[in-house]
Amino acid sequence: MNVSISIEDLRAGLNLVRPCVSGSGGDITSHYVFRGEGGKVSVYGYSGKTFAVTPLPTATISDGNPFTVEAKRLDLWMKTLSDGGSVTLSLTENMEVHATAPRGRNVFQSLDPSTFPWWDKLFASTSETGKVRADHLHGALQHSRAFVCGEEHQMPHLCVVEARE
């Protein structure tokens, strides 16, 4: 797959997905996943607990094979780029992603994107059960924080906030 997008738009998309990508490790949780469907490209993230996806509406693609890029390395490379240009990400046959920008080029290793837990079809099958104002939800979660254990590895059953009824 070849993806072409402006540096500003790619940076904005990655900023939205970054909180849901693991900061370390060599598995799929530490990678951004790029997938094109219907002529549109989206970037996905998964940390093992949280998921994120954002469309890249200004991106142009050719071919539809998804690929991954290590988030930490792509973020560092993006910091070296100045606004005003565009980035092209190209997947090769040997699972390398060639990133080209006005200031140079970089090569990233792609993992097998079939190992990514695609949740978007599951999400599409959900139904709305209610609405909550964002500030009310934030307040409820802030209040609940004092009653939730912070040691997930020792007491995972006490590290959850549930909403019922």
JSON list of C-alpha atoms in Angstrom, two decimals:
[
{"chain": "A", "resi": 1, "resn": "MET", "atom": "CA", "xyz": [0.00, 0.00, 0.00]},
{"chain": "A", "resi": 2, "resn": "ASN", "atom": "CA", "xyz": [1.19, 3.51, -0.76]},
{"chain": "A", "resi": 3, "resn": "VAL", "atom": "CA", "xyz": [-0.10, 6.37, 1.40]},
{"chain": "A", "resi": 4, "resn": "SER", "atom": "CA", "xyz": [0.54, 10.04, 0.63]},
{"chain": "A", "resi": 5, "resn": "ILE", "atom": "CA", "xyz": [-0.48, 12.66, 3.18]},
{"chain": "A", "resi": 6, "resn": "SER", "atom": "CA", "xyz": [0.58, 16.10, 4.35]},
{"chain": "A", "resi": 7, "resn": "ILE", "atom": "CA", "xyz": [2.92, 16.20, 7.31]},
{"chain": "A", "resi": 8, "resn": "GLU", "atom": "CA", "xyz": [0.46, 18.26, 9.37]},
{"chain": "A", "resi": 9, "resn": "ASP", "atom": "CA", "xyz": [-2.43, 15.86, 8.77]},
{"chain": "A", "resi": 10, "resn": "LEU", "atom": "CA", "xyz": [-0.35, 12.78, 9.57]},
{"chain": "A", "resi": 11, "resn": "ARG", "atom": "CA", "xyz": [0.98, 14.43, 12.72]},
{"chain": "A", "resi": 12, "resn": "ALA", "atom": "CA", "xyz": [-2.58, 15.30, 13.82]},
{"chain": "A", "resi": 13, "resn": "GLY", "atom": "CA", "xyz": [-3.80, 11.74, 13.18]},
{"chain": "A", "resi": 14, "resn": "LEU", "atom": "CA", "xyz": [-0.92, 10.17, 15.07]},
{"chain": "A", "resi": 15, "resn": "ASN", "atom": "CA", "xyz": [-1.50, 12.53, 18.02]},
{"chain": "A", "resi": 16, "resn": "LEU", "atom": "CA", "xyz": [-5.04, 11.18, 18.34]},
{"chain": "A", "resi": 17, "resn": "VAL", "atom": "CA", "xyz": [-3.98, 7.52, 18.29]},
{"chain": "A", "resi": 18, "resn": "ARG", "atom": "CA", "xyz": [-0.74, 7.83, 20.31]},
{"chain": "A", "resi": 19, "resn": "PRO", "atom": "CA", "xyz": [-2.36, 7.45, 23.79]},
{"chain": "A", "resi": 20, "resn": "CYS", "atom": "CA", "xyz": [-3.58, 3.98, 22.78]},
{"chain": "A", "resi": 21, "resn": "VAL", "atom": "CA", "xyz": [-0.21, 2.65, 21.63]},
{"chain": "A", "resi": 22, "resn": "SER", "atom": "CA", "xyz": [2.20, 0.96, 24.01]},
{"chain": "A", "resi": 23, "resn": "GLY", "atom": "CA", "xyz": [5.45, 2.82, 24.51]},
{"chain": "A", "resi": 24, "resn": "SER", "atom": "CA", "xyz": [7.67, -0.25, 24.57]},
{"chain": "A", "resi": 25, "resn": "GLY", "atom": "CA", "xyz": [7.87, -3.81, 23.35]},
{"chain": "A", "resi": 26, "resn": "GLY", "atom": "CA", "xyz": [8.31, -5.25, 19.93]},
{"chain": "A", "resi": 27, "resn": "ASP", "atom": "CA", "xyz": [4.81, -6.55, 19.35]},
{"chain": "A", "resi": 28, "resn": "ILE", "atom": "CA", "xyz": [1.76, -5.11, 17.57]},
{"chain": "A", "resi": 29, "resn": "THR", "atom": "CA", "xyz": [0.81, -3.00, 20.61]},
{"chain": "A", "resi": 30, "resn": "SER", "atom": "CA", "xyz": [3.81, -0.73, 20.00]},
{"chain": "A", "resi": 31, "resn": "HIS", "atom": "CA", "xyz": [2.95, -0.10, 16.34]},
{"chain": "A", "resi": 32, "resn": "TYR", "atom": "CA", "xyz": [0.60, 2.16, 14.42]},
{"chain": "A", "resi": 33, "resn": "VAL", "atom": "CA", "xyz": [-1.45, 0.15, 11.94]},
{"chain": "A", "resi": 34, "resn": "PHE", "atom": "CA", "xyz": [-2.42, 1.78, 8.64]},
{"chain": "A", "resi": 35, "resn": "ARG", "atom": "CA", "xyz": [-5.36, 0.28, 6.77]},
{"chain": "A", "resi": 36, "resn": "GLY", "atom": "CA", "xyz": [-7.12, 1.46, 3.65]},
{"chain": "A", "resi": 37, "resn": "GLU", "atom": "CA", "xyz": [-10.71, 0.61, 2.78]},
{"chain": "A", "resi": 38, "resn": "GLY", "atom": "CA", "xyz": [-12.86, 2.12, 0.08]},
{"chain": "A", "resi": 39, "resn": "GLY", "atom": "CA", "xyz": [-10.18, 4.60, -0.95]},
{"chain": "A", "resi": 40, "resn": "LYS", "atom": "CA", "xyz": [-9.84, 5.96, 2.60]},
{"chain": "A", "resi": 41, "resn": "VAL", "atom": "CA", "xyz": [-7.00, 5.42, 5.07]},
{"chain": "A", "resi": 42, "resn": "SER", "atom": "CA", "xyz": [-7.26, 5.05, 8.84]},
{"chain": "A", "resi": 43, "resn": "VAL", "atom": "CA", "xyz": [-4.56, 4.68, 11.47]},
{"chain": "A", "resi": 44, "resn": "TYR", "atom": "CA", "xyz": [-5.21, 2.31, 14.39]},
{"chain": "A", "resi": 45, "resn": "GLY", "atom": "CA", "xyz": [-3.62, 1.83, 17.79]},
{"chain": "A", "resi": 46, "resn": "TYR", "atom": "CA", "xyz": [-3.98, -0.80, 20.49]},
{"chain": "A", "resi": 47, "resn": "SER", "atom": "CA", "xyz": [-2.17, -0.93, 23.82]},
{"chain": "A", "resi": 48, "resn": "GLY", "atom": "CA", "xyz": [-3.57, -4.20, 25.09]},
{"chain": "A", "resi": 49, "resn": "LYS", "atom": "CA", "xyz": [-6.29, -2.35, 27.04]},
{"chain": "A", "resi": 50, "resn": "THR", "atom": "CA", "xyz": [-7.39, 0.58, 24.93]},
{"chain": "A", "resi": 51, "resn": "PHE", "atom": "CA", "xyz": [-8.13, 1.00, 21.24]},
{"chain": "A", "resi": 52, "resn": "ALA", "atom": "CA", "xyz": [-8.08, 4.02, 18.94]},
{"chain": "A", "resi": 53, "resn": "VAL", "atom": "CA", "xyz": [-8.72, 4.74, 15.31]},
{"chain": "A", "resi": 54, "resn": "THR", "atom": "CA", "xyz": [-8.81, 7.94, 13.31]},
{"chain": "A", "resi": 55, "resn": "PRO", "atom": "CA", "xyz": [-9.38, 8.46, 9.62]},
{"chain": "A", "resi": 56, "resn": "LEU", "atom": "CA", "xyz": [-6.83, 10.32, 7.55]},
{"chain": "A", "resi": 57, "resn": "PRO", "atom": "CA", "xyz": [-9.29, 12.03, 5.19]},
{"chain": "A", "resi": 58, "resn": "THR", "atom": "CA", "xyz": [-6.71, 13.94, 3.15]},
{"chain": "A", "resi": 59, "resn": "ALA", "atom": "CA", "xyz": [-4.56, 10.88, 2.47]},
{"chain": "A", "resi": 60, "resn": "THR", "atom": "CA", "xyz": [-4.44, 9.30, -0.95]},
{"chain": "A", "resi": 61, "resn": "ILE", "atom": "CA", "xyz": [-3.77, 5.59, -1.32]},
{"chain": "A", "resi": 62, "resn": "SER", "atom": "CA", "xyz": [-3.03, 3.00, -3.91]},
{"chain": "A", "resi": 63, "resn": "ASP", "atom": "CA", "xyz": [-3.41, -0.71, -3.17]},
{"chain": "A", "resi": 64, "resn": "GLY", "atom": "CA", "xyz": [-5.13, -1.85, -0.02]},
{"chain": "A", "resi": 65, "resn": "ASN", "atom": "CA", "xyz": [-2.73, -4.01, 2.01]},
{"chain": "A", "resi": 66, "resn": "PRO", "atom": "CA", "xyz": [-2.46, -2.83, 5.63]},
{"chain": "A", "resi": 67, "resn": "PHE", "atom": "CA", "xyz": [0.92, -2.32, 7.28]},
{"chain": "A", "resi": 68, "resn": "THR", "atom": "CA", "xyz": [2.39, -1.36, 10.64]},
{"chain": "A", "resi": 69, "resn": "VAL", "atom": "CA", "xyz": [5.06, 1.11, 11.69]},
{"chain": "A", "resi": 70, "resn": "GLU", "atom": "CA", "xyz": [6.75, 1.19, 15.08]},
{"chain": "A", "resi": 71, "resn": "ALA", "atom": "CA", "xyz": [5.13, 4.15, 16.85]},
{"chain": "A", "resi": 72, "resn": "LYS", "atom": "CA", "xyz": [8.17, 5.34, 18.76]},
{"chain": "A", "resi": 73, "resn": "ARG", "atom": "CA", "xyz": [10.40, 5.45, 15.67]},
{"chain": "A", "resi": 74, "resn": "LEU", "atom": "CA", "xyz": [7.76, 7.09, 13.47]},
{"chain": "A", "resi": 75, "resn": "ASP", "atom": "CA", "xyz": [7.08, 9.73, 16.15]},
{"chain": "A", "resi": 76, "resn": "LEU", "atom": "CA", "xyz": [10.80, 10.53, 16.40]},
{"chain": "A", "resi": 77, "resn": "TRP", "atom": "CA", "xyz": [11.11, 10.79, 12.62]},
{"chain": "A", "resi": 78, "resn": "MET", "atom": "CA", "xyz": [8.01, 13.01, 12.40]},
{"chain": "A", "resi": 79, "resn": "LYS", "atom": "CA", "xyz": [9.60, 15.44, 14.91]},
{"chain": "A", "resi": 80, "resn": "THR", "atom": "CA", "xyz": [12.43, 16.08, 12.42]},
{"chain": "A", "resi": 81, "resn": "LEU", "atom": "CA", "xyz": [10.01, 17.14, 9.67]},
{"chain": "A", "resi": 82, "resn": "SER", "atom": "CA", "xyz": [8.84, 20.69, 9.24]},
{"chain": "A", "resi": 83, "resn": "ASP", "atom": "CA", "xyz": [5.32, 21.57, 8.17]},
{"chain": "A", "resi": 84, "resn": "GLY", "atom": "CA", "xyz": [4.49, 22.30, 4.57]},
{"chain": "A", "resi": 85, "resn": "GLY", "atom": "CA", "xyz": [5.46, 19.09, 2.85]},
{"chain": "A", "resi": 86, "resn": "SER", "atom": "CA", "xyz": [4.00, 15.66, 2.42]},
{"chain": "A", "resi": 87, "resn": "VAL", "atom": "CA", "xyz": [4.94, 12.15, 3.49]},
{"chain": "A", "resi": 88, "resn": "THR", "atom": "CA", "xyz": [4.69, 8.99, 1.41]},
{"chain": "A", "resi": 89, "resn": "LEU", "atom": "CA", "xyz": [4.58, 5.61, 3.16]},
{"chain": "A", "resi": 90, "resn": "SER", "atom": "CA", "xyz": [5.15, 2.62, 0.84]},
{"chain": "A", "resi": 91, "resn": "LEU", "atom": "CA", "xyz": [4.96, -1.04, 1.81]},
{"chain": "A", "resi": 92, "resn": "THR", "atom": "CA", "xyz": [7.41, -3.31, -0.02]},
{"chain": "A", "resi": 93, "resn": "GLU", "atom": "CA", "xyz": [7.22, -7.06, -0.66]},
{"chain": "A", "resi": 94, "resn": "ASN", "atom": "CA", "xyz": [9.65, -7.83, 2.19]},
{"chain": "A", "resi": 95, "resn": "MET", "atom": "CA", "xyz": [7.43, -6.05, 4.78]},
{"chain": "A", "resi": 96, "resn": "GLU", "atom": "CA", "xyz": [9.45, -2.85, 4.89]},
{"chain": "A", "resi": 97, "resn": "VAL", "atom": "CA", "xyz": [7.78, 0.56, 4.95]},
{"chain": "A", "resi": 98, "resn": "HIS", "atom": "CA", "xyz": [9.70, 3.22, 3.06]},
{"chain": "A", "resi": 99, "resn": "ALA", "atom": "CA", "xyz": [8.85, 6.70, 4.36]},
{"chain": "A", "resi": 100, "resn": "THR", "atom": "CA", "xyz": [9.74, 9.60, 2.11]},
{"chain": "A", "resi": 101, "resn": "ALA", "atom": "CA", "xyz": [9.51, 13.30, 2.99]},
{"chain": "A", "resi": 102, "resn": "PRO", "atom": "CA", "xyz": [11.10, 16.50, 1.65]},
{"chain": "A", "resi": 103, "resn": "ARG", "atom": "CA", "xyz": [13.97, 16.25, 4.16]},
{"chain": "A", "resi": 104, "resn": "GLY", "atom": "CA", "xyz": [14.84, 12.64, 3.50]},
{"chain": "A", "resi": 105, "resn": "ARG", "atom": "CA", "xyz": [13.82, 9.06, 3.73]},
{"chain": "A", "resi": 106, "resn": "ASN", "atom": "CA", "xyz": [13.56, 6.34, 6.37]},
{"chain": "A", "resi": 107, "resn": "VAL", "atom": "CA", "xyz": [12.86, 2.61, 6.40]},
{"chain": "A", "resi": 108, "resn": "PHE", "atom": "CA", "xyz": [10.66, 0.94, 9.02]},
{"chain": "A", "resi": 109, "resn": "GLN", "atom": "CA", "xyz": [9.99, -2.75, 9.55]},
{"chain": "A", "resi": 110, "resn": "SER", "atom": "CA", "xyz": [6.31, -3.72, 9.37]},
{"chain": "A", "resi": 111, "resn": "LEU", "atom": "CA", "xyz": [4.85, -6.48, 11.51]},
{"chain": "A", "resi": 112, "resn": "ASP", "atom": "CA", "xyz": [2.15, -8.81, 10.22]},
{"chain": "A", "resi": 113, "resn": "PRO", "atom": "CA", "xyz": [-1.04, -6.71, 10.43]},
{"chain": "A", "resi": 114, "resn": "SER", "atom": "CA", "xyz": [-3.21, -9.84, 10.57]},
{"chain": "A", "resi": 115, "resn": "THR", "atom": "CA", "xyz": [-2.19, -10.18, 14.25]},
{"chain": "A", "resi": 116, "resn": "PHE", "atom": "CA", "xyz": [-3.89, -6.87, 15.05]},
{"chain": "A", "resi": 117, "resn": "PRO", "atom": "CA", "xyz": [-7.19, -7.33, 16.96]},
{"chain": "A", "resi": 118, "resn": "TRP", "atom": "CA", "xyz": [-9.56, -5.49, 14.62]},
{"chain": "A", "resi": 119, "resn": "TRP", "atom": "CA", "xyz": [-12.40, -4.26, 16.82]},
{"chain": "A", "resi": 120, "resn": "ASP", "atom": "CA", "xyz": [-14.17, -1.93, 14.39]},
{"chain": "A", "resi": 121, "resn": "LYS", "atom": "CA", "xyz": [-16.67, -4.56, 13.18]},
{"chain": "A", "resi": 122, "resn": "LEU", "atom": "CA", "xyz": [-17.53, -5.38, 16.80]},
{"chain": "A", "resi": 123, "resn": "PHE", "atom": "CA", "xyz": [-17.94, -1.67, 17.52]},
{"chain": "A", "resi": 124, "resn": "ALA", "atom": "CA", "xyz": [-20.21, -1.25, 14.49]},
{"chain": "A", "resi": 125, "resn": "SER", "atom": "CA", "xyz": [-22.52, -3.94, 15.88]},
{"chain": "A", "resi": 126, "resn": "THR", "atom": "CA", "xyz": [-23.10, -2.08, 19.16]},
{"chain": "A", "resi": 127, "resn": "SER", "atom": "CA", "xyz": [-26.18, -0.08, 19.99]},
{"chain": "A", "resi": 128, "resn": "GLU", "atom": "CA", "xyz": [-26.57, 3.12, 21.95]},
{"chain": "A", "resi": 129, "resn": "THR", "atom": "CA", "xyz": [-28.01, 2.61, 25.42]},
{"chain": "A", "resi": 130, "resn": "GLY", "atom": "CA", "xyz": [-27.76, 6.15, 26.75]},
{"chain": "A", "resi": 131, "resn": "LYS", "atom": "CA", "xyz": [-26.03, 9.50, 26.58]},
{"chain": "A", "resi": 132, "resn": "VAL", "atom": "CA", "xyz": [-23.93, 11.27, 29.19]},
{"chain": "A", "resi": 133, "resn": "ARG", "atom": "CA", "xyz": [-22.53, 14.77, 29.01]},
{"chain": "A", "resi": 134, "resn": "ALA", "atom": "CA", "xyz": [-18.75, 14.69, 28.81]},
{"chain": "A", "resi": 135, "resn": "ASP", "atom": "CA", "xyz": [-18.27, 16.95, 31.84]},
{"chain": "A", "resi": 136, "resn": "HIS", "atom": "CA", "xyz": [-20.57, 14.73, 33.95]},
{"chain": "A", "resi": 137, "resn": "LEU", "atom": "CA", "xyz": [-18.69, 11.60, 32.90]},
{"chain": "A", "resi": 138, "resn": "HIS", "atom": "CA", "xyz": [-15.38, 13.29, 33.69]},
{"chain": "A", "resi": 139, "resn": "GLY", "atom": "CA", "xyz": [-16.65, 14.28, 37.13]},
{"chain": "A", "resi": 140, "resn": "ALA", "atom": "CA", "xyz": [-17.94, 10.78, 37.86]},
{"chain": "A", "resi": 141, "resn": "LEU", "atom": "CA", "xyz": [-14.63, 9.20, 36.85]},
{"chain": "A", "resi": 142, "resn": "GLN", "atom": "CA", "xyz": [-12.66, 11.74, 38.89]},
{"chain": "A", "resi": 143, "resn": "HIS", "atom": "CA", "xyz": [-14.80, 10.93, 41.94]},
{"chain": "A", "resi": 144, "resn": "SER", "atom": "CA", "xyz": [-14.45, 7.16, 41.37]},
{"chain": "A", "resi": 145, "resn": "ARG", "atom": "CA", "xyz": [-10.68, 7.38, 41.07]},
{"chain": "A", "resi": 146, "resn": "ALA", "atom": "CA", "xyz": [-10.26, 7.41, 44.86]},
{"chain": "A", "resi": 147, "resn": "PHE", "atom": "CA", "xyz": [-12.03, 4.04, 45.12]},
{"chain": "A", "resi": 148, "resn": "VAL", "atom": "CA", "xyz": [-10.11, 2.21, 42.39]},
{"chain": "A", "resi": 149, "resn": "CYS", "atom": "CA", "xyz": [-6.91, 0.31, 43.08]},
{"chain": "A", "resi": 150, "resn": "GLY", "atom": "CA", "xyz": [-3.87, 1.44, 41.14]},
{"chain": "A", "resi": 151, "resn": "GLU", "atom": "CA", "xyz": [-2.00, -1.87, 41.36]},
{"chain": "A", "resi": 152, "resn": "GLU", "atom": "CA", "xyz": [-3.45, -3.72, 38.41]},
{"chain": "A", "resi": 153, "resn": "HIS", "atom": "CA", "xyz": [-0.89, -6.53, 38.43]},
{"chain": "A", "resi": 154, "resn": "GLN", "atom": "CA", "xyz": [-1.74, -7.44, 42.06]},
{"chain": "A", "resi": 155, "resn": "MET", "atom": "CA", "xyz": [-5.52, -6.81, 42.21]},
{"chain": "A", "resi": 156, "resn": "PRO", "atom": "CA", "xyz": [-6.97, -6.52, 38.69]},
{"chain": "A", "resi": 157, "resn": "HIS", "atom": "CA", "xyz": [-10.52, -7.08, 39.94]},
{"chain": "A", "resi": 158, "resn": "LEU", "atom": "CA", "xyz": [-10.28, -3.81, 41.93]},
{"chain": "A", "resi": 159, "resn": "CYS", "atom": "CA", "xyz": [-9.01, -1.70, 39.02]},
{"chain": "A", "resi": 160, "resn": "VAL", "atom": "CA", "xyz": [-12.30, -1.26, 37.21]},
{"chain": "A", "resi": 161, "resn": "VAL", "atom": "CA", "xyz": [-15.04, 1.36, 37.23]},
{"chain": "A", "resi": 162, "resn": "GLU", "atom": "CA", "xyz": [-18.44, 0.06, 36.14]},
{"chain": "A", "resi": 163, "resn": "ALA", "atom": "CA", "xyz": [-21.59, 1.89, 35.15]},
{"chain": "A", "resi": 164, "resn": "ARG", "atom": "CA", "xyz": [-24.88, 0.11, 35.74]},
{"chain": "A", "resi": 165, "resn": "GLU", "atom": "CA", "xyz": [-28.42, 1.12, 34.85]}
]
